[in-house]
Each structure stands twice: as C-alpha cells, then as structure tokens.
GROMACS .gro file of C-alpha atoms in nm:
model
  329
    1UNK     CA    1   3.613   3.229  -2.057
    2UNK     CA    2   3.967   3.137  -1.886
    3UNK     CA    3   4.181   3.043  -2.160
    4UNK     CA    4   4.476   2.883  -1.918
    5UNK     CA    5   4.656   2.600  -2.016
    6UNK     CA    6   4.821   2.449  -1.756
    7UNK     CA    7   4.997   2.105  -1.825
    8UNK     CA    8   4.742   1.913  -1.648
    9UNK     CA    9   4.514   2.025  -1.869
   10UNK     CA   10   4.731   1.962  -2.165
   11UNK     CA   11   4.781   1.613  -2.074
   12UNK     CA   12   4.421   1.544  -1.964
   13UNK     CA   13   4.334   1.682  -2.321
   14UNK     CA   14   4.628   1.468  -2.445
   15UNK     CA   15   4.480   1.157  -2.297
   16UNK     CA   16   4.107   1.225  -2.455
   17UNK     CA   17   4.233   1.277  -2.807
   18UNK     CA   18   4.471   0.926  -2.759
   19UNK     CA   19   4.146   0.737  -2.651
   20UNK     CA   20   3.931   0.882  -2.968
   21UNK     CA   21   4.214   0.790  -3.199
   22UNK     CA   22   4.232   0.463  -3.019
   23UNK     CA   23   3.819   0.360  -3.108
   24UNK     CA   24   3.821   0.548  -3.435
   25UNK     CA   25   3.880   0.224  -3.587
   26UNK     CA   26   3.732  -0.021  -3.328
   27UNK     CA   27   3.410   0.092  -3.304
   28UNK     CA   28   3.130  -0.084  -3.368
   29UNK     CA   29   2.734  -0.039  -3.562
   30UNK     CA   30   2.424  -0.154  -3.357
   31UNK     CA   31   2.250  -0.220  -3.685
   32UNK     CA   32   2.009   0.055  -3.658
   33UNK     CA   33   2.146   0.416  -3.754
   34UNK     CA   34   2.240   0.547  -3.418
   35UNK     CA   35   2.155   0.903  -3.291
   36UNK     CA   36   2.382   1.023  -2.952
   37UNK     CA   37   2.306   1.295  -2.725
   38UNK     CA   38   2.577   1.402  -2.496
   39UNK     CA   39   2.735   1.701  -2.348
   40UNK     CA   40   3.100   1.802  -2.293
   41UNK     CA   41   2.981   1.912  -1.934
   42UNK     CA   42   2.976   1.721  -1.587
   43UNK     CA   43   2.619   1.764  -1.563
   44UNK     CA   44   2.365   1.937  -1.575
   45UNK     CA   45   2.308   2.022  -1.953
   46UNK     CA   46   1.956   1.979  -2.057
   47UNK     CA   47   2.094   1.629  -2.183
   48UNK     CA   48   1.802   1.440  -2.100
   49UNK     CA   49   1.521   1.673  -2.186
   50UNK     CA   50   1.662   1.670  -2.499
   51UNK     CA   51   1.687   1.335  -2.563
   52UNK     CA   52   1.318   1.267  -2.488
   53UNK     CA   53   1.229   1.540  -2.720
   54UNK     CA   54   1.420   1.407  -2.990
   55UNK     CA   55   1.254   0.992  -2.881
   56UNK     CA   56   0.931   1.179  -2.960
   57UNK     CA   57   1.011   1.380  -3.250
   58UNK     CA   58   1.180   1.083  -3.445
   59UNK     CA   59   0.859   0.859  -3.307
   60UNK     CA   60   0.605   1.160  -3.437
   61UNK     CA   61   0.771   1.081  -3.832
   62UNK     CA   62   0.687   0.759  -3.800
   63UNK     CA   63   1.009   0.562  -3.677
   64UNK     CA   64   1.004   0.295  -3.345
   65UNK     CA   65   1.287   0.440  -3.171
   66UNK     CA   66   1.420   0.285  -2.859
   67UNK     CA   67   1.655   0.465  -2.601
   68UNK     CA   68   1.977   0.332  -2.465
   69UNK     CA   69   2.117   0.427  -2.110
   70UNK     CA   70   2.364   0.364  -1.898
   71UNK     CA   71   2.166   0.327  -1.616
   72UNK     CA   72   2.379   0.608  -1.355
   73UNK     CA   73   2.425   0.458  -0.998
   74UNK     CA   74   2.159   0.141  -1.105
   75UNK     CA   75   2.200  -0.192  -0.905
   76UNK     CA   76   2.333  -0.457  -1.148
   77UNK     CA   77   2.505  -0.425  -1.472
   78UNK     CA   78   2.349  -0.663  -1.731
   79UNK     CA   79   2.139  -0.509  -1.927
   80UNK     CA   80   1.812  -0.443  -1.843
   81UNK     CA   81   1.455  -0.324  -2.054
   82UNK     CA   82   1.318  -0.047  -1.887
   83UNK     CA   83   1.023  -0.040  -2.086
   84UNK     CA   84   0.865  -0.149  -2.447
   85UNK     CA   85   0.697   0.141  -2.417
   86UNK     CA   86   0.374   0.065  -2.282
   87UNK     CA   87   0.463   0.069  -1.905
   88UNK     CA   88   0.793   0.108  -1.655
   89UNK     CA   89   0.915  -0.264  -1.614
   90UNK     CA   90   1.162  -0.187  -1.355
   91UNK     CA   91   1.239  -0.003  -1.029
   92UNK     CA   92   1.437   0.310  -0.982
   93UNK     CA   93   1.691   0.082  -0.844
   94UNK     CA   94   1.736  -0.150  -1.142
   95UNK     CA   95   1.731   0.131  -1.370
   96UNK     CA   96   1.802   0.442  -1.270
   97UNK     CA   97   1.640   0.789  -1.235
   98UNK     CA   98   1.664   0.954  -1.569
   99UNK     CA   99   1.594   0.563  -1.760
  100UNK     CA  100   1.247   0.611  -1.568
  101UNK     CA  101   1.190   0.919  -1.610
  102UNK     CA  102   1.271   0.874  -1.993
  103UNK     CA  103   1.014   0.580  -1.964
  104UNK     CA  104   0.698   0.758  -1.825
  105UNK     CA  105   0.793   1.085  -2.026
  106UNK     CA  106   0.823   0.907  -2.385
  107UNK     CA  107   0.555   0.641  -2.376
  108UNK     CA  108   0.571   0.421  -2.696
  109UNK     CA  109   0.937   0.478  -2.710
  110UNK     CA  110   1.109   0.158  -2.587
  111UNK     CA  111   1.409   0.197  -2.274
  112UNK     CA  112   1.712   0.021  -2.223
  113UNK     CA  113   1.974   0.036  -1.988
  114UNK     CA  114   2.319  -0.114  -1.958
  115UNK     CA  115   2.715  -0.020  -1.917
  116UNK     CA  116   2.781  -0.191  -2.234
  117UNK     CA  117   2.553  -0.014  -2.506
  118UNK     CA  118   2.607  -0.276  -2.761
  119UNK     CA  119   2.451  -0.584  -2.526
  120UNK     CA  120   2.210  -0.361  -2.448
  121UNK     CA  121   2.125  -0.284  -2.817
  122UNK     CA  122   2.122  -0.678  -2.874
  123UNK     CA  123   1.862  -0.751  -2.576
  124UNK     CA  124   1.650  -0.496  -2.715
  125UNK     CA  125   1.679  -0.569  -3.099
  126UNK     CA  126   1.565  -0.910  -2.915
  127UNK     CA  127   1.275  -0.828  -2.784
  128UNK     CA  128   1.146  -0.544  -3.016
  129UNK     CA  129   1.349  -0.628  -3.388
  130UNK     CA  130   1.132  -0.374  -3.504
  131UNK     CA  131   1.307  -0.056  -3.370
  132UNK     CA  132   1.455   0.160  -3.677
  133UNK     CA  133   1.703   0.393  -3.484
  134UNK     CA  134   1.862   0.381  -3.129
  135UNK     CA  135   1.901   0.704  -2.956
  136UNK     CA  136   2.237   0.689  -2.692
  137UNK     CA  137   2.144   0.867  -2.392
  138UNK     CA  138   2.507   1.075  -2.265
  139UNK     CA  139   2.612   0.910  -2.557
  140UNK     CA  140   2.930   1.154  -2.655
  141UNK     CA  141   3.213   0.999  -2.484
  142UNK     CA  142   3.069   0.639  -2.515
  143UNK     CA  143   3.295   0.557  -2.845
  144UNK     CA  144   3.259   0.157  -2.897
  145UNK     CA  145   2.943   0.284  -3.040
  146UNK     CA  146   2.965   0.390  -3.437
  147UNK     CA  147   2.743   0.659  -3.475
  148UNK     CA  148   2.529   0.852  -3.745
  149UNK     CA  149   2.445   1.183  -3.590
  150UNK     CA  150   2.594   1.359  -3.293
  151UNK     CA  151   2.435   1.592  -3.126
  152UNK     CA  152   2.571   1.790  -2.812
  153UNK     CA  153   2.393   1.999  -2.547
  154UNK     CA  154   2.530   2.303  -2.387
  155UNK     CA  155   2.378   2.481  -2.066
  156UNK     CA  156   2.262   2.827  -2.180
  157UNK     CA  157   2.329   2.974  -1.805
  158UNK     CA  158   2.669   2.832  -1.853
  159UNK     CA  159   2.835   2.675  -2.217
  160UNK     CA  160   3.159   2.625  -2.150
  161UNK     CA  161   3.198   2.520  -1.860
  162UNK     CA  162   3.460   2.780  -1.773
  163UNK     CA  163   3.673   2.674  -2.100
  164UNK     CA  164   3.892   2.415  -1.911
  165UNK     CA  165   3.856   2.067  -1.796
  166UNK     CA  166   3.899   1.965  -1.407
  167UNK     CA  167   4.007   2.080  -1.222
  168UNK     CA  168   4.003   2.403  -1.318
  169UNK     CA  169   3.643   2.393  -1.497
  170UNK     CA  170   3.342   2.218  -1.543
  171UNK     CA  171   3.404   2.029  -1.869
  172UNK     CA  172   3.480   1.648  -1.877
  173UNK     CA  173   3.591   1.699  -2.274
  174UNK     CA  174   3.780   1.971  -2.400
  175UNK     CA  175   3.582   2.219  -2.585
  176UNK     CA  176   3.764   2.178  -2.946
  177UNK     CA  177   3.607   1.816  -2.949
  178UNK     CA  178   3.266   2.043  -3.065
  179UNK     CA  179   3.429   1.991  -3.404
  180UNK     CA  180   3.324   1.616  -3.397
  181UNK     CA  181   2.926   1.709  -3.375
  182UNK     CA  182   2.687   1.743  -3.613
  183UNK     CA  183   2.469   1.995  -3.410
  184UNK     CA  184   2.436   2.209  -3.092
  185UNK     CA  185   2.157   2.283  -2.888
  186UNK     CA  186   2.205   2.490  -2.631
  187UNK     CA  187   1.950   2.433  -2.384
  188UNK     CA  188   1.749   2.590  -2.067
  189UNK     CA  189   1.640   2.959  -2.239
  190UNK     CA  190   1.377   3.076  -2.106
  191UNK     CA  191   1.066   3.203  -2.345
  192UNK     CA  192   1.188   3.461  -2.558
  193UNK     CA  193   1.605   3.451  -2.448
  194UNK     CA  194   1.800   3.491  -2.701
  195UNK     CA  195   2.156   3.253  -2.651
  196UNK     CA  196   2.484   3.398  -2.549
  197UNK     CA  197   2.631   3.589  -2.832
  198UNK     CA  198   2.963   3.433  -2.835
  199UNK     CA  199   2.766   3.087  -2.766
  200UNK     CA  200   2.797   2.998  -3.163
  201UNK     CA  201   3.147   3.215  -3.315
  202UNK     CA  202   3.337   3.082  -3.004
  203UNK     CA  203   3.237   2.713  -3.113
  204UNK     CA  204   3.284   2.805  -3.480
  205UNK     CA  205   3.645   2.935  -3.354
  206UNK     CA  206   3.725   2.564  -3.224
  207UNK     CA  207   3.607   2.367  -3.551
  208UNK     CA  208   3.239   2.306  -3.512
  209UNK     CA  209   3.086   2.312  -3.854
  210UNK     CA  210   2.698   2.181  -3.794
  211UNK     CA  211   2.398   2.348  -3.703
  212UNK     CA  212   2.291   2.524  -3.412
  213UNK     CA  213   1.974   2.515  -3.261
  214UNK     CA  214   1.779   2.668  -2.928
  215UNK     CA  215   1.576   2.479  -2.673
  216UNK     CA  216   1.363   2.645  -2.425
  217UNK     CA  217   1.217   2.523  -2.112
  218UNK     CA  218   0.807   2.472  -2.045
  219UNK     CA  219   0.721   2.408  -1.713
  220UNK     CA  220   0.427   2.237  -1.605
  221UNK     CA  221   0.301   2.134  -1.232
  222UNK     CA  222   0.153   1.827  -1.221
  223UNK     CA  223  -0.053   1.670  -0.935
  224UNK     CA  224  -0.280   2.030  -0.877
  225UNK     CA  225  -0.298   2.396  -0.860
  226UNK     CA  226  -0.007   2.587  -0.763
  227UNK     CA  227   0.009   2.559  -0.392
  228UNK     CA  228   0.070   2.831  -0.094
  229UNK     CA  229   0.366   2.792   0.105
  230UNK     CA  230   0.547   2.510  -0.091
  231UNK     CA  231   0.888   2.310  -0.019
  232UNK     CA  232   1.084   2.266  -0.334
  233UNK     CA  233   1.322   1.927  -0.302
  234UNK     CA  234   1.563   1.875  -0.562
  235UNK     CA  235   1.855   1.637  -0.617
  236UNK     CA  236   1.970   1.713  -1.005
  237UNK     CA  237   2.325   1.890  -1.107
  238UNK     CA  238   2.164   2.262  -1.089
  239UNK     CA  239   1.909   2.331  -0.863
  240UNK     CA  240   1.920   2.710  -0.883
  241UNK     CA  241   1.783   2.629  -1.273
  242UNK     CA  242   1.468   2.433  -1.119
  243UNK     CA  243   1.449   2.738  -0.835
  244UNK     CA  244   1.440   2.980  -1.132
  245UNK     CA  245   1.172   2.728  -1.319
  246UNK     CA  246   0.947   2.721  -1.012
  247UNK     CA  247   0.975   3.094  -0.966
  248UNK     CA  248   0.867   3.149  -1.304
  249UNK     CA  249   0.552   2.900  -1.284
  250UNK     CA  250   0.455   3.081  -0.989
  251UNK     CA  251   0.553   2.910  -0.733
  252UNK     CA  252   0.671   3.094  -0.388
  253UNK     CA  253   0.886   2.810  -0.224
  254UNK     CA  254   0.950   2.854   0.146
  255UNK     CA  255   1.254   2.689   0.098
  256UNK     CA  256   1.433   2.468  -0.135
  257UNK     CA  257   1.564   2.134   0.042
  258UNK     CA  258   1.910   2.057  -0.210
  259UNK     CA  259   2.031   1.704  -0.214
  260UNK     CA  260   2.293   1.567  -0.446
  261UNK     CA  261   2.230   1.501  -0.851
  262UNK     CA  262   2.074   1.154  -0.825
  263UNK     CA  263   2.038   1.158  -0.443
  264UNK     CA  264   1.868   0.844  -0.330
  265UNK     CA  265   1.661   0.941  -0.102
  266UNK     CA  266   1.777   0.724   0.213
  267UNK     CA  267   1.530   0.723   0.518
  268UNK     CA  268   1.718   1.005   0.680
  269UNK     CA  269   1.666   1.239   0.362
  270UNK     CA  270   1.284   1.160   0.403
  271UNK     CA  271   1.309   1.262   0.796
  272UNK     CA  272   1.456   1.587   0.675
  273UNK     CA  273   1.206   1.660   0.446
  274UNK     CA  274   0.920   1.594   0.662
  275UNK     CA  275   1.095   1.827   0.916
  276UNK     CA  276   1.172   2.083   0.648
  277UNK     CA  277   0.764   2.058   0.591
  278UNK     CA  278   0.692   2.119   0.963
  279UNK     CA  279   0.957   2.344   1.052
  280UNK     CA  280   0.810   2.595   0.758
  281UNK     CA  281   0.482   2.524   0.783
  282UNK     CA  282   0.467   2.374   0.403
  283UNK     CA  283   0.129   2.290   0.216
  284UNK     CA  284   0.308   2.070  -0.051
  285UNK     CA  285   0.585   1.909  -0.119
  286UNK     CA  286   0.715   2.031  -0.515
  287UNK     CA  287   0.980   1.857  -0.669
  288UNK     CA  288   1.130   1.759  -1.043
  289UNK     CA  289   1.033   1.415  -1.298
  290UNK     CA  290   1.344   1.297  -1.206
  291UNK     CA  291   1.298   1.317  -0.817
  292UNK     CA  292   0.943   1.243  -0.850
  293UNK     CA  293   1.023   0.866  -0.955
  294UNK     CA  294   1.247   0.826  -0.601
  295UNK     CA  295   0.998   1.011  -0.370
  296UNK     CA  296   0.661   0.856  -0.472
  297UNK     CA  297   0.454   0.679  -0.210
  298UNK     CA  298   0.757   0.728   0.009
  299UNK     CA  299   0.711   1.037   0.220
  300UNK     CA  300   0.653   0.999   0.539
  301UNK     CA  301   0.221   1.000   0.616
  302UNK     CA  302   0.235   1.344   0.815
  303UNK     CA  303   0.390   1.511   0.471
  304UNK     CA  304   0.214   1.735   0.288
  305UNK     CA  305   0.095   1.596  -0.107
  306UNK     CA  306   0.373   1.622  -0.359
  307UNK     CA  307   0.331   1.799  -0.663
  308UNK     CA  308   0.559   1.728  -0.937
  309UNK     CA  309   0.744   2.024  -1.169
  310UNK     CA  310   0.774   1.849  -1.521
  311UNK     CA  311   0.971   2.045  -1.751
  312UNK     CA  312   1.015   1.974  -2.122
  313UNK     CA  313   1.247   2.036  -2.374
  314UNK     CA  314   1.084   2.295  -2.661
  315UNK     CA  315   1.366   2.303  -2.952
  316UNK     CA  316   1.368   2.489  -3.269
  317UNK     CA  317   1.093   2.346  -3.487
  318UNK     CA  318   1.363   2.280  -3.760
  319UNK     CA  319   1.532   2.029  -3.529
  320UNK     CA  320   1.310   1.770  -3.617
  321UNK     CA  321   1.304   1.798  -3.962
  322UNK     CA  322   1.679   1.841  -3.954
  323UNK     CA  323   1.706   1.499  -3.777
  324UNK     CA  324   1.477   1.309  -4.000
  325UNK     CA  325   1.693   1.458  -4.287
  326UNK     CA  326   2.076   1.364  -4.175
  327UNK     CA  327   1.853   0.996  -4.089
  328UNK     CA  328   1.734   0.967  -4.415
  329UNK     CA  329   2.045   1.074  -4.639
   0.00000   0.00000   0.00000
C-alpha cells in the first residue's frame, strides 16, 4: 500500500478532518436511532448489498426499518418515497438505480430518497410514524446526520484503495477516519476466501477499535436456466467483480458490454447492445439488479431475453446479532 504523502494529500486530508470538526457539534437526530453504511472508497464497495442485508436482518428481529438514499443522478431533489414496502412507487428516474433496486430486493422495508437526509426522514416518519430505525444508505460522509452505529464496507479485491486519496488513489476519505466506525465488513469474498491478512492489523494500526466482520457473495440468475452463448452488460463501479460472479455461476459470456457505474441506458446504448447480441450471435442478454431496473421492457424486440444476475450480501451470522445489540444498549 503506497504510503506517499504528498501535500495535496495532506491538505485534502486537512480539509476532511476541518469539515468533521465543523458538524461534530451541528449535527442533528432523526428521532429514530440511525444505522449508516458507507465506504471510504469511490465506489464500488459492496455498500449496497450490505445495506439491504442489514434492512432485512434488523426487519427479521422484529423492527420496521426504512432506508434513506440519496437518490445518485435522480431527476428532482425533494424528497421522494420510493416505496412503503409493498411495491416500487417511482421510476428509475425519480429515484435512482440502487433506491430501486433496494426497493424490490427488501420488500417490507420502506425507501426514501432525498439530498437532504433529514427532510427525507420527516416525509417518511410522515407517512409511516411507525418505523423504529433508519438505515443511511452511503451514509459515512453525510455528517448533518447524528448517528448510532457506523458501519463501513471495504472491497475485499481491493481495501484501501491504494492508501491515498485522489488523485493518487481510490479513496474519497483518508483511511485513519476507520477509527470513527463501529464495524468493518469487508465485502465480495468468494465462498470459503479468507480476507487479506493485513485487511484487519493495518486498520487496527490507524485507530479502528470495532469489530470486523466478512461478507461473501451468492449469486443467483434469475429469469431461467443458465443460457449458451450469453452477453453480459454491466454499468456498476467494477465490472471485472460481476465477470468473475458470472464465471463462477457458470456462465460463459461471449462478451461483456461495460458501460459506466449508473449508465443510463440512452437509445444509442440499447443499439449497441442489440448489435453486440447479433454481432456474437448471443442467446440472452445477462446483466446485474441494478442494471436490470434500467433495461427492463426496453431492449430493442430483435434482442435476445434478459436474464438477471442477483447477487446478495451473505455476512457473518454474528452481524446481526451484533447490530440488534449496539441498537438495543
């Protein structure tokens, strides 16, 4: 892990520990204990896997738990309910991806988006005064929010983001702000992977005093058997991860069509995939949750059936418990 400290890094670190000091006093409660997932990472962390497995796990002990977003690249910025959890309410556009996603993978677990997490907190306290904890989607860095447990997600294939921010690395936080959670998980192993052994002393070494904890990835195909000769279409952070996923299910992609993380899937993305289809002969179309919710019902009518690759979040079965615990104390 490159250890340089250049003095744009110092002052970029600088400037992130002047804006916590800044809301360490100004911050404010939702009125429901508050649980945030986040990740020190541009991303590509396992964030949101995580966070529905945590919607369910909290919902499974008997609590009505209720996500808040911000909504990446929606249209509009009041906030909006996504869902009450019995049913999307809104479009892809008025959400966003992952919000949707969240929806149709958590069902009884109400969705909210919005820039500013408290109004969104208030519309949904609202509508549903019922909920008994909020869980803050890429909630880390969002600090008008007081919260009660913070839990960050690290990348097994790559934790540290090369140990600087940018420009030089991947992180968007510098790495000693670990200290300020109450757990890791480190996310994306693969049945039976054991983490990076310097995953856990090199975050003791910068402060962090929780718990650690593994997640590992289950793929599932949804939509029919696995196909011959499929085209694999992403648009997340890392599509070599979802490559490896769909290896590993099976799959023997012809190719693998990469777009941007949240791509939108304009018209002219839809022409090249229906000439990606033709030009190698594909039988299906495969693709992830969170592309799924663009691309349905809008391929082209010559295009092969899409099949979607839903992967879930499997953490350590103490997780739960572990949650419940810091919730309840």
């Amino acid at each position: 892990m490159n250890s340089v400290r250049s003095p744009w890094q110092r002052f970029y670190g600088w400037a992130h520990a002047r804006r916590r000091r800044y809301w360490a006093t100004r911050s404010e409660s939702l009125a429901r204990p508050v649980v945030s997932i986040g990740n020190l990472h541009w991303g590509g962390s396992g964030k949101t896997p995580t966070v529905i497995a945590a919607a369910r796990g909290l919902q499974a002990g008997g609590r009505r738990v209720a996500v808040l977003s911000r909504g990446y690249r929606r249209r509009g910025r009041t906030p909006l309910l996504v869902s009450l959890g019995d049913g999307v309410l809104a479009t892809v556009k008025e959400a966003g991806d992952e919000p949707v996603m969240i929806a149709e993978q958590a069902p009884g677990v109400v969705v909210t988006v919005g820039a500013d997490r408290r109004a969104a907190a208030a519309l949904t306290l609202d509508r549903e005064p019922g909920i008994d904890v909020f869980l803050l989607d890429d909630g880390f860095s969002h600090l008008r929010v007081r919260r009660d447990v913070e839990v960050l997600t690290f990348p097994a294939d790559d934790p540290f983001g090369g140990g600087l921010l940018l420009p030089g690395g991947r992180l968007r936080e510098p790495l000693g702000t670990a200290r300020l959670a109450d757990a890791a998980v480190i996310t994306g192993l693969e049945a039976g992977a054991e983490p990076p052994a310097d995953f856990e002393p090199t975050l003791r070494r910068h402060g962090f005093a929780g718990r650690v904890f593994t997640s590992t990835l289950e793929a599932e195909l949804a939509g029919g058997p696995p196909p011959d000769r499929p085209l694999l279409v992403t648009g997340v952070a890392r599509p070599e991860r979802v490559a490896r996923t769909a290896a590993a299910a099976g799959l023997e992609c012809v190719h693998h069509l990469r777009f941007p993380d949240h791509h939108g899937y304009p018209p002219r993305s839809l022409r090249a995939i229906e000439a990606a289809c033709v030009r190698h002969r594909c039988k299906a179309v495969v693709t992830t949750s969170k592309d799924a919710v663009k691309l349905r019902e809008r391929l082209p009518g010559g295009a092969p059936p899409m099949l979607v690759l839903r992967v879930e979040a499997r953490i350590d079965v103490g997780f739960r418990s572990w949650l419940a615990g810091r919730l309840d104390g």
